[in-house]
Amino acid sequence: GCMLNGKLYPFGHIERTEDCLQCYCSKGVMDCCSLFQPPVGYDKENCKVVFNKKRCNYDVVQKDDPSKECIFYSLV
């Protein structure tokens, strides 16, 4: 298998790691790519971006009330 951040993963395709990566493990090599992309096109003055590790994506929420979402237009 392959080690990533102290965790052993089996050889082959790994759909999702604990760090929100999709990987392929082969003998001596582990290639990974991110499952998430940061949002763009949101009101940066009134909103902030918070990473949601459970869903492996970002939430765009109001700075004054993080329980309320903000609209954003696309992902990078």
PDB file of N, CA and C in Angstrom:
ATOM      1  N   GLY A   1       0.811  -1.195   0.000  1.00  0.00           N
ATOM      2  CA  GLY A   1       0.000   0.000   0.000  1.00  0.00           C
ATOM      3  C   GLY A   1       0.849   1.251   0.000  1.00  0.00           C
ATOM      4  N   CYS A   2       0.207   2.381   0.202  1.00  0.00           N
ATOM      5  CA  CYS A   2       0.862   3.693   0.202  1.00  0.00           C
ATOM      6  C   CYS A   2       0.527   4.436   1.493  1.00  0.00           C
ATOM      7  N   MET A   3       1.498   5.173   2.002  1.00  0.00           N
ATOM      8  CA  MET A   3       1.287   5.999   3.188  1.00  0.00           C
ATOM      9  C   MET A   3       1.011   7.443   2.767  1.00  0.00           C
ATOM     10  N   LEU A   4       0.004   8.035   3.384  1.00  0.00           N
ATOM     11  CA  LEU A   4      -0.302   9.442   3.165  1.00  0.00           C
ATOM     12  C   LEU A   4      -0.717  10.028   4.503  1.00  0.00           C
ATOM     13  N   ASN A   5       0.056  11.002   4.980  1.00  0.00           N
ATOM     14  CA  ASN A   5      -0.222  11.654   6.266  1.00  0.00           C
ATOM     15  C   ASN A   5      -0.426  10.643   7.392  1.00  0.00           C
ATOM     16  N   GLY A   6       0.419   9.621   7.418  1.00  0.00           N
ATOM     17  CA  GLY A   6       0.392   8.653   8.493  1.00  0.00           C
ATOM     18  C   GLY A   6      -0.654   7.558   8.375  1.00  0.00           C
ATOM     19  N   LYS A   7      -1.386   7.538   7.283  1.00  0.00           N
ATOM     20  CA  LYS A   7      -2.408   6.501   7.090  1.00  0.00           C
ATOM     21  C   LYS A   7      -2.024   5.632   5.896  1.00  0.00           C
ATOM     22  N   LEU A   8      -2.221   4.331   6.039  1.00  0.00           N
ATOM     23  CA  LEU A   8      -1.912   3.373   4.981  1.00  0.00           C
ATOM     24  C   LEU A   8      -3.138   3.145   4.113  1.00  0.00           C
ATOM     25  N   TYR A   9      -2.969   3.335   2.802  1.00  0.00           N
ATOM     26  CA  TYR A   9      -4.029   3.109   1.834  1.00  0.00           C
ATOM     27  C   TYR A   9      -3.658   1.921   0.952  1.00  0.00           C
ATOM     28  N   PRO A  10      -4.657   1.169   0.465  1.00  0.00           N
ATOM     29  CA  PRO A  10      -4.364  -0.005  -0.354  1.00  0.00           C
ATOM     30  C   PRO A  10      -3.933   0.390  -1.768  1.00  0.00           C
ATOM     31  N   PHE A  11      -3.288  -0.525  -2.469  1.00  0.00           N
ATOM     32  CA  PHE A  11      -2.945  -0.300  -3.871  1.00  0.00           C
ATOM     33  C   PHE A  11      -4.228  -0.117  -4.679  1.00  0.00           C
ATOM     34  N   GLY A  12      -4.128   0.678  -5.721  1.00  0.00           N
ATOM     35  CA  GLY A  12      -5.266   0.898  -6.614  1.00  0.00           C
ATOM     36  C   GLY A  12      -5.898   2.259  -6.415  1.00  0.00           C
ATOM     37  N   HIS A  13      -7.117   2.393  -6.892  1.00  0.00           N
ATOM     38  CA  HIS A  13      -7.858   3.654  -6.861  1.00  0.00           C
ATOM     39  C   HIS A  13      -8.428   3.898  -5.464  1.00  0.00           C
ATOM     40  N   ILE A  14      -8.206   5.100  -4.948  1.00  0.00           N
ATOM     41  CA  ILE A  14      -8.775   5.511  -3.658  1.00  0.00           C
ATOM     42  C   ILE A  14      -9.747   6.647  -3.960  1.00  0.00           C
ATOM     43  N   GLU A  15     -11.022   6.394  -3.753  1.00  0.00           N
ATOM     44  CA  GLU A  15     -12.073   7.354  -4.098  1.00  0.00           C
ATOM     45  C   GLU A  15     -11.949   8.655  -3.308  1.00  0.00           C
ATOM     46  N   ARG A  16     -11.639   8.543  -1.992  1.00  0.00           N
ATOM     47  CA  ARG A  16     -11.547   9.745  -1.155  1.00  0.00           C
ATOM     48  C   ARG A  16     -10.712   9.437   0.078  1.00  0.00           C
ATOM     49  N   THR A  17      -9.698  10.262   0.316  1.00  0.00           N
ATOM     50  CA  THR A  17      -8.889  10.136   1.524  1.00  0.00           C
ATOM     51  C   THR A  17      -9.488  11.007   2.622  1.00  0.00           C
ATOM     52  N   GLU A  18      -8.925  10.911   3.816  1.00  0.00           N
ATOM     53  CA  GLU A  18      -9.387  11.751   4.926  1.00  0.00           C
ATOM     54  C   GLU A  18      -9.136  13.231   4.670  1.00  0.00           C
ATOM     55  N   ASP A  19      -8.198  13.538   3.757  1.00  0.00           N
ATOM     56  CA  ASP A  19      -7.863  14.923   3.432  1.00  0.00           C
ATOM     57  C   ASP A  19      -8.553  15.405   2.159  1.00  0.00           C
ATOM     58  N   CYS A  20      -9.608  14.712   1.741  1.00  0.00           N
ATOM     59  CA  CYS A  20     -10.402  15.105   0.578  1.00  0.00           C
ATOM     60  C   CYS A  20      -9.592  15.073  -0.720  1.00  0.00           C
ATOM     61  N   LEU A  21      -8.831  14.014  -0.884  1.00  0.00           N
ATOM     62  CA  LEU A  21      -8.086  13.800  -2.113  1.00  0.00           C
ATOM     63  C   LEU A  21      -8.563  12.509  -2.756  1.00  0.00           C
ATOM     64  N   GLN A  22      -8.479  12.459  -4.083  1.00  0.00           N
ATOM     65  CA  GLN A  22      -8.711  11.220  -4.818  1.00  0.00           C
ATOM     66  C   GLN A  22      -7.345  10.766  -5.304  1.00  0.00           C
ATOM     67  N   CYS A  23      -6.997   9.500  -5.054  1.00  0.00           N
ATOM     68  CA  CYS A  23      -5.636   9.053  -5.315  1.00  0.00           C
ATOM     69  C   CYS A  23      -5.595   7.731  -6.064  1.00  0.00           C
ATOM     70  N   TYR A  24      -4.428   7.480  -6.605  1.00  0.00           N
ATOM     71  CA  TYR A  24      -4.123   6.172  -7.161  1.00  0.00           C
ATOM     72  C   TYR A  24      -2.794   5.736  -6.559  1.00  0.00           C
ATOM     73  N   CYS A  25      -2.804   4.573  -5.933  1.00  0.00           N
ATOM     74  CA  CYS A  25      -1.628   4.050  -5.260  1.00  0.00           C
ATOM     75  C   CYS A  25      -1.066   2.883  -6.062  1.00  0.00           C
ATOM     76  N   SER A  26       0.206   2.983  -6.423  1.00  0.00           N
ATOM     77  CA  SER A  26       0.896   1.867  -7.064  1.00  0.00           C
ATOM     78  C   SER A  26       2.234   1.692  -6.350  1.00  0.00           C
ATOM     79  N   LYS A  27       2.932   0.660  -6.660  1.00  0.00           N
ATOM     80  CA  LYS A  27       4.179   0.356  -5.952  1.00  0.00           C
ATOM     81  C   LYS A  27       5.148   1.540  -6.052  1.00  0.00           C
ATOM     82  N   GLY A  28       5.431   2.162  -4.927  1.00  0.00           N
ATOM     83  CA  GLY A  28       6.390   3.255  -4.859  1.00  0.00           C
ATOM     84  C   GLY A  28       5.860   4.626  -5.238  1.00  0.00           C
ATOM     85  N   VAL A  29       4.608   4.726  -5.700  1.00  0.00           N
ATOM     86  CA  VAL A  29       4.074   6.012  -6.156  1.00  0.00           C
ATOM     87  C   VAL A  29       2.628   6.169  -5.714  1.00  0.00           C
ATOM     88  N   MET A  30       2.303   7.382  -5.253  1.00  0.00           N
ATOM     89  CA  MET A  30       0.908   7.715  -4.950  1.00  0.00           C
ATOM     90  C   MET A  30       0.600   9.057  -5.604  1.00  0.00           C
ATOM     91  N   ASP A  31      -0.279   9.045  -6.588  1.00  0.00           N
ATOM     92  CA  ASP A  31      -0.695  10.255  -7.288  1.00  0.00           C
ATOM     93  C   ASP A  31      -2.063  10.669  -6.778  1.00  0.00           C
ATOM     94  N   CYS A  32      -2.197  11.941  -6.407  1.00  0.00           N
ATOM     95  CA  CYS A  32      -3.458  12.434  -5.847  1.00  0.00           C
ATOM     96  C   CYS A  32      -3.867  13.745  -6.497  1.00  0.00           C
ATOM     97  N   CYS A  33      -5.164  13.998  -6.481  1.00  0.00           N
ATOM     98  CA  CYS A  33      -5.684  15.302  -6.893  1.00  0.00           C
ATOM     99  C   CYS A  33      -6.812  15.682  -5.934  1.00  0.00           C
ATOM    100  N   SER A  34      -7.065  16.949  -5.856  1.00  0.00           N
ATOM    101  CA  SER A  34      -8.038  17.496  -4.925  1.00  0.00           C
ATOM    102  C   SER A  34      -9.464  17.208  -5.392  1.00  0.00           C
ATOM    103  N   LEU A  35     -10.360  16.968  -4.453  1.00  0.00           N
ATOM    104  CA  LEU A  35     -11.774  16.787  -4.755  1.00  0.00           C
ATOM    105  C   LEU A  35     -12.564  18.092  -4.631  1.00  0.00           C
ATOM    106  N   PHE A  36     -11.903  19.179  -4.302  1.00  0.00           N
ATOM    107  CA  PHE A  36     -12.611  20.431  -4.078  1.00  0.00           C
ATOM    108  C   PHE A  36     -11.926  21.572  -4.814  1.00  0.00           C
ATOM    109  N   GLN A  37     -12.702  22.607  -5.080  1.00  0.00           N
ATOM    110  CA  GLN A  37     -12.189  23.817  -5.726  1.00  0.00           C
ATOM    111  C   GLN A  37     -12.744  25.023  -4.985  1.00  0.00           C
ATOM    112  N   PRO A  38     -11.917  26.044  -4.798  1.00  0.00           N
ATOM    113  CA  PRO A  38     -12.408  27.225  -4.072  1.00  0.00           C
ATOM    114  C   PRO A  38     -13.413  28.028  -4.908  1.00  0.00           C
ATOM    115  N   PRO A  39     -14.439  28.576  -4.258  1.00  0.00           N
ATOM    116  CA  PRO A  39     -15.422  29.395  -4.960  1.00  0.00           C
ATOM    117  C   PRO A  39     -14.857  30.769  -5.317  1.00  0.00           C
ATOM    118  N   VAL A  40     -15.386  31.347  -6.374  1.00  0.00           N
ATOM    119  CA  VAL A  40     -15.041  32.712  -6.785  1.00  0.00           C
ATOM    120  C   VAL A  40     -16.346  33.449  -7.105  1.00  0.00           C
ATOM    121  N   GLY A  41     -16.242  34.755  -7.234  1.00  0.00           N
ATOM    122  CA  GLY A  41     -17.405  35.538  -7.606  1.00  0.00           C
ATOM    123  C   GLY A  41     -18.415  35.692  -6.488  1.00  0.00           C
ATOM    124  N   TYR A  42     -17.932  35.912  -5.267  1.00  0.00           N
ATOM    125  CA  TYR A  42     -18.834  36.147  -4.143  1.00  0.00           C
ATOM    126  C   TYR A  42     -18.494  37.488  -3.506  1.00  0.00           C
ATOM    127  N   ASP A  43     -19.352  37.989  -2.671  1.00  0.00           N
ATOM    128  CA  ASP A  43     -19.179  39.271  -1.983  1.00  0.00           C
ATOM    129  C   ASP A  43     -18.124  39.122  -0.884  1.00  0.00           C
ATOM    130  N   LYS A  44     -16.886  39.455  -1.196  1.00  0.00           N
ATOM    131  CA  LYS A  44     -15.776  39.260  -0.246  1.00  0.00           C
ATOM    132  C   LYS A  44     -15.848  40.212   0.946  1.00  0.00           C
ATOM    133  N   GLU A  45     -16.567  41.292   0.798  1.00  0.00           N
ATOM    134  CA  GLU A  45     -16.688  42.244   1.907  1.00  0.00           C
ATOM    135  C   GLU A  45     -17.620  41.703   2.998  1.00  0.00           C
ATOM    136  N   ASN A  46     -18.682  41.017   2.597  1.00  0.00           N
ATOM    137  CA  ASN A  46     -19.686  40.562   3.563  1.00  0.00           C
ATOM    138  C   ASN A  46     -19.700  39.051   3.787  1.00  0.00           C
ATOM    139  N   CYS A  47     -18.937  38.318   2.976  1.00  0.00           N
ATOM    140  CA  CYS A  47     -18.970  36.857   3.058  1.00  0.00           C
ATOM    141  C   CYS A  47     -17.571  36.289   3.226  1.00  0.00           C
ATOM    142  N   LYS A  48     -17.507  35.059   3.727  1.00  0.00           N
ATOM    143  CA  LYS A  48     -16.218  34.382   3.871  1.00  0.00           C
ATOM    144  C   LYS A  48     -16.369  32.929   3.418  1.00  0.00           C
ATOM    145  N   VAL A  49     -15.225  32.319   3.114  1.00  0.00           N
ATOM    146  CA  VAL A  49     -15.181  30.940   2.649  1.00  0.00           C
ATOM    147  C   VAL A  49     -14.718  30.058   3.800  1.00  0.00           C
ATOM    148  N   VAL A  50     -15.452  28.983   4.049  1.00  0.00           N
ATOM    149  CA  VAL A  50     -15.133  28.038   5.124  1.00  0.00           C
ATOM    150  C   VAL A  50     -15.077  26.638   4.512  1.00  0.00           C
ATOM    151  N   PHE A  51     -13.984  25.904   4.769  1.00  0.00           N
ATOM    152  CA  PHE A  51     -13.869  24.556   4.231  1.00  0.00           C
ATOM    153  C   PHE A  51     -14.710  23.586   5.042  1.00  0.00           C
ATOM    154  N   ASN A  52     -15.514  22.784   4.361  1.00  0.00           N
ATOM    155  CA  ASN A  52     -16.362  21.777   4.979  1.00  0.00           C
ATOM    156  C   ASN A  52     -15.730  20.413   4.705  1.00  0.00           C
ATOM    157  N   LYS A  53     -14.959  19.894   5.661  1.00  0.00           N
ATOM    158  CA  LYS A  53     -14.221  18.645   5.465  1.00  0.00           C
ATOM    159  C   LYS A  53     -15.149  17.444   5.328  1.00  0.00           C
ATOM    160  N   LYS A  54     -16.309  17.488   5.941  1.00  0.00           N
ATOM    161  CA  LYS A  54     -17.259  16.381   5.845  1.00  0.00           C
ATOM    162  C   LYS A  54     -17.741  16.191   4.410  1.00  0.00           C
ATOM    163  N   ARG A  55     -17.986  17.300   3.704  1.00  0.00           N
ATOM    164  CA  ARG A  55     -18.473  17.236   2.321  1.00  0.00           C
ATOM    165  C   ARG A  55     -17.369  17.446   1.294  1.00  0.00           C
ATOM    166  N   CYS A  56     -16.160  17.754   1.756  1.00  0.00           N
ATOM    167  CA  CYS A  56     -15.018  18.023   0.862  1.00  0.00           C
ATOM    168  C   CYS A  56     -15.301  19.160  -0.114  1.00  0.00           C
ATOM    169  N   ASN A  57     -15.854  20.234   0.401  1.00  0.00           N
ATOM    170  CA  ASN A  57     -16.038  21.423  -0.425  1.00  0.00           C
ATOM    171  C   ASN A  57     -16.082  22.661   0.477  1.00  0.00           C
ATOM    172  N   TYR A  58     -16.276  23.796  -0.160  1.00  0.00           N
ATOM    173  CA  TYR A  58     -16.309  25.051   0.582  1.00  0.00           C
ATOM    174  C   TYR A  58     -17.736  25.541   0.735  1.00  0.00           C
ATOM    175  N   ASP A  59     -18.000  26.165   1.884  1.00  0.00           N
ATOM    176  CA  ASP A  59     -19.244  26.883   2.100  1.00  0.00           C
ATOM    177  C   ASP A  59     -18.917  28.370   2.067  1.00  0.00           C
ATOM    178  N   VAL A  60     -19.769  29.141   1.424  1.00  0.00           N
ATOM    179  CA  VAL A  60     -19.625  30.596   1.425  1.00  0.00           C
ATOM    180  C   VAL A  60     -20.737  31.126   2.319  1.00  0.00           C
ATOM    181  N   VAL A  61     -20.333  31.743   3.432  1.00  0.00           N
ATOM    182  CA  VAL A  61     -21.293  32.180   4.449  1.00  0.00           C
ATOM    183  C   VAL A  61     -21.099  33.654   4.780  1.00  0.00           C
ATOM    184  N   GLN A  62     -22.118  34.227   5.372  1.00  0.00           N
ATOM    185  CA  GLN A  62     -22.041  35.625   5.778  1.00  0.00           C
ATOM    186  C   GLN A  62     -21.084  35.765   6.957  1.00  0.00           C
ATOM    187  N   LYS A  63     -20.253  36.798   6.919  1.00  0.00           N
ATOM    188  CA  LYS A  63     -19.302  37.035   8.016  1.00  0.00           C
ATOM    189  C   LYS A  63     -20.018  37.305   9.331  1.00  0.00           C
ATOM    190  N   ASP A  64     -21.105  38.070   9.282  1.00  0.00           N
ATOM    191  CA  ASP A  64     -21.836  38.445  10.494  1.00  0.00           C
ATOM    192  C   ASP A  64     -22.694  37.308  11.043  1.00  0.00           C
ATOM    193  N   ASP A  65     -23.117  36.392  10.164  1.00  0.00           N
ATOM    194  CA  ASP A  65     -23.974  35.277  10.579  1.00  0.00           C
ATOM    195  C   ASP A  65     -23.631  34.036   9.750  1.00  0.00           C
ATOM    196  N   PRO A  66     -22.635  33.256  10.198  1.00  0.00           N
ATOM    197  CA  PRO A  66     -22.187  32.091   9.431  1.00  0.00           C
ATOM    198  C   PRO A  66     -23.253  31.016   9.203  1.00  0.00           C
ATOM    199  N   SER A  67     -24.408  31.139   9.843  1.00  0.00           N
ATOM    200  CA  SER A  67     -25.476  30.175   9.585  1.00  0.00           C
ATOM    201  C   SER A  67     -26.200  30.474   8.271  1.00  0.00           C
ATOM    202  N   LYS A  68     -25.932  31.646   7.698  1.00  0.00           N
ATOM    203  CA  LYS A  68     -26.571  32.043   6.432  1.00  0.00           C
ATOM    204  C   LYS A  68     -25.559  31.970   5.289  1.00  0.00           C
ATOM    205  N   GLU A  69     -25.980  31.326   4.206  1.00  0.00           N
ATOM    206  CA  GLU A  69     -25.113  31.170   3.045  1.00  0.00           C
ATOM    207  C   GLU A  69     -25.113  32.424   2.182  1.00  0.00           C
ATOM    208  N   CYS A  70     -24.052  32.586   1.422  1.00  0.00           N
ATOM    209  CA  CYS A  70     -23.949  33.651   0.432  1.00  0.00           C
ATOM    210  C   CYS A  70     -23.982  33.023  -0.955  1.00  0.00           C
ATOM    211  N   ILE A  71     -24.385  33.783  -1.912  1.00  0.00           N
ATOM    212  CA  ILE A  71     -24.402  33.331  -3.299  1.00  0.00           C
ATOM    213  C   ILE A  71     -23.003  33.485  -3.875  1.00  0.00           C
ATOM    214  N   PHE A  72     -22.563  32.475  -4.635  1.00  0.00           N
ATOM    215  CA  PHE A  72     -21.318  32.606  -5.385  1.00  0.00           C
ATOM    216  C   PHE A  72     -21.567  32.081  -6.792  1.00  0.00           C
ATOM    217  N   TYR A  73     -20.722  32.501  -7.727  1.00  0.00           N
ATOM    218  CA  TYR A  73     -21.024  32.288  -9.137  1.00  0.00           C
ATOM    219  C   TYR A  73     -20.280  31.143  -9.793  1.00  0.00           C
ATOM    220  N   SER A  74     -19.137  30.763  -9.283  1.00  0.00           N
ATOM    221  CA  SER A  74     -18.424  29.651  -9.923  1.00  0.00           C
ATOM    222  C   SER A  74     -17.319  29.137  -9.015  1.00  0.00           C
ATOM    223  N   LEU A  75     -16.716  28.037  -9.442  1.00  0.00           N
ATOM    224  CA  LEU A  75     -15.576  27.437  -8.748  1.00  0.00           C
ATOM    225  C   LEU A  75     -14.357  27.586  -9.650  1.00  0.00           C
ATOM    226  N   VAL A  76     -13.175  27.708  -9.039  1.00  0.00           N
ATOM    227  CA  VAL A  76     -11.948  27.834  -9.808  1.00  0.00           C
ATOM    228  C   VAL A  76     -11.599  26.488 -10.407  1.00  0.00           C
TER     229      VAL A  76
END
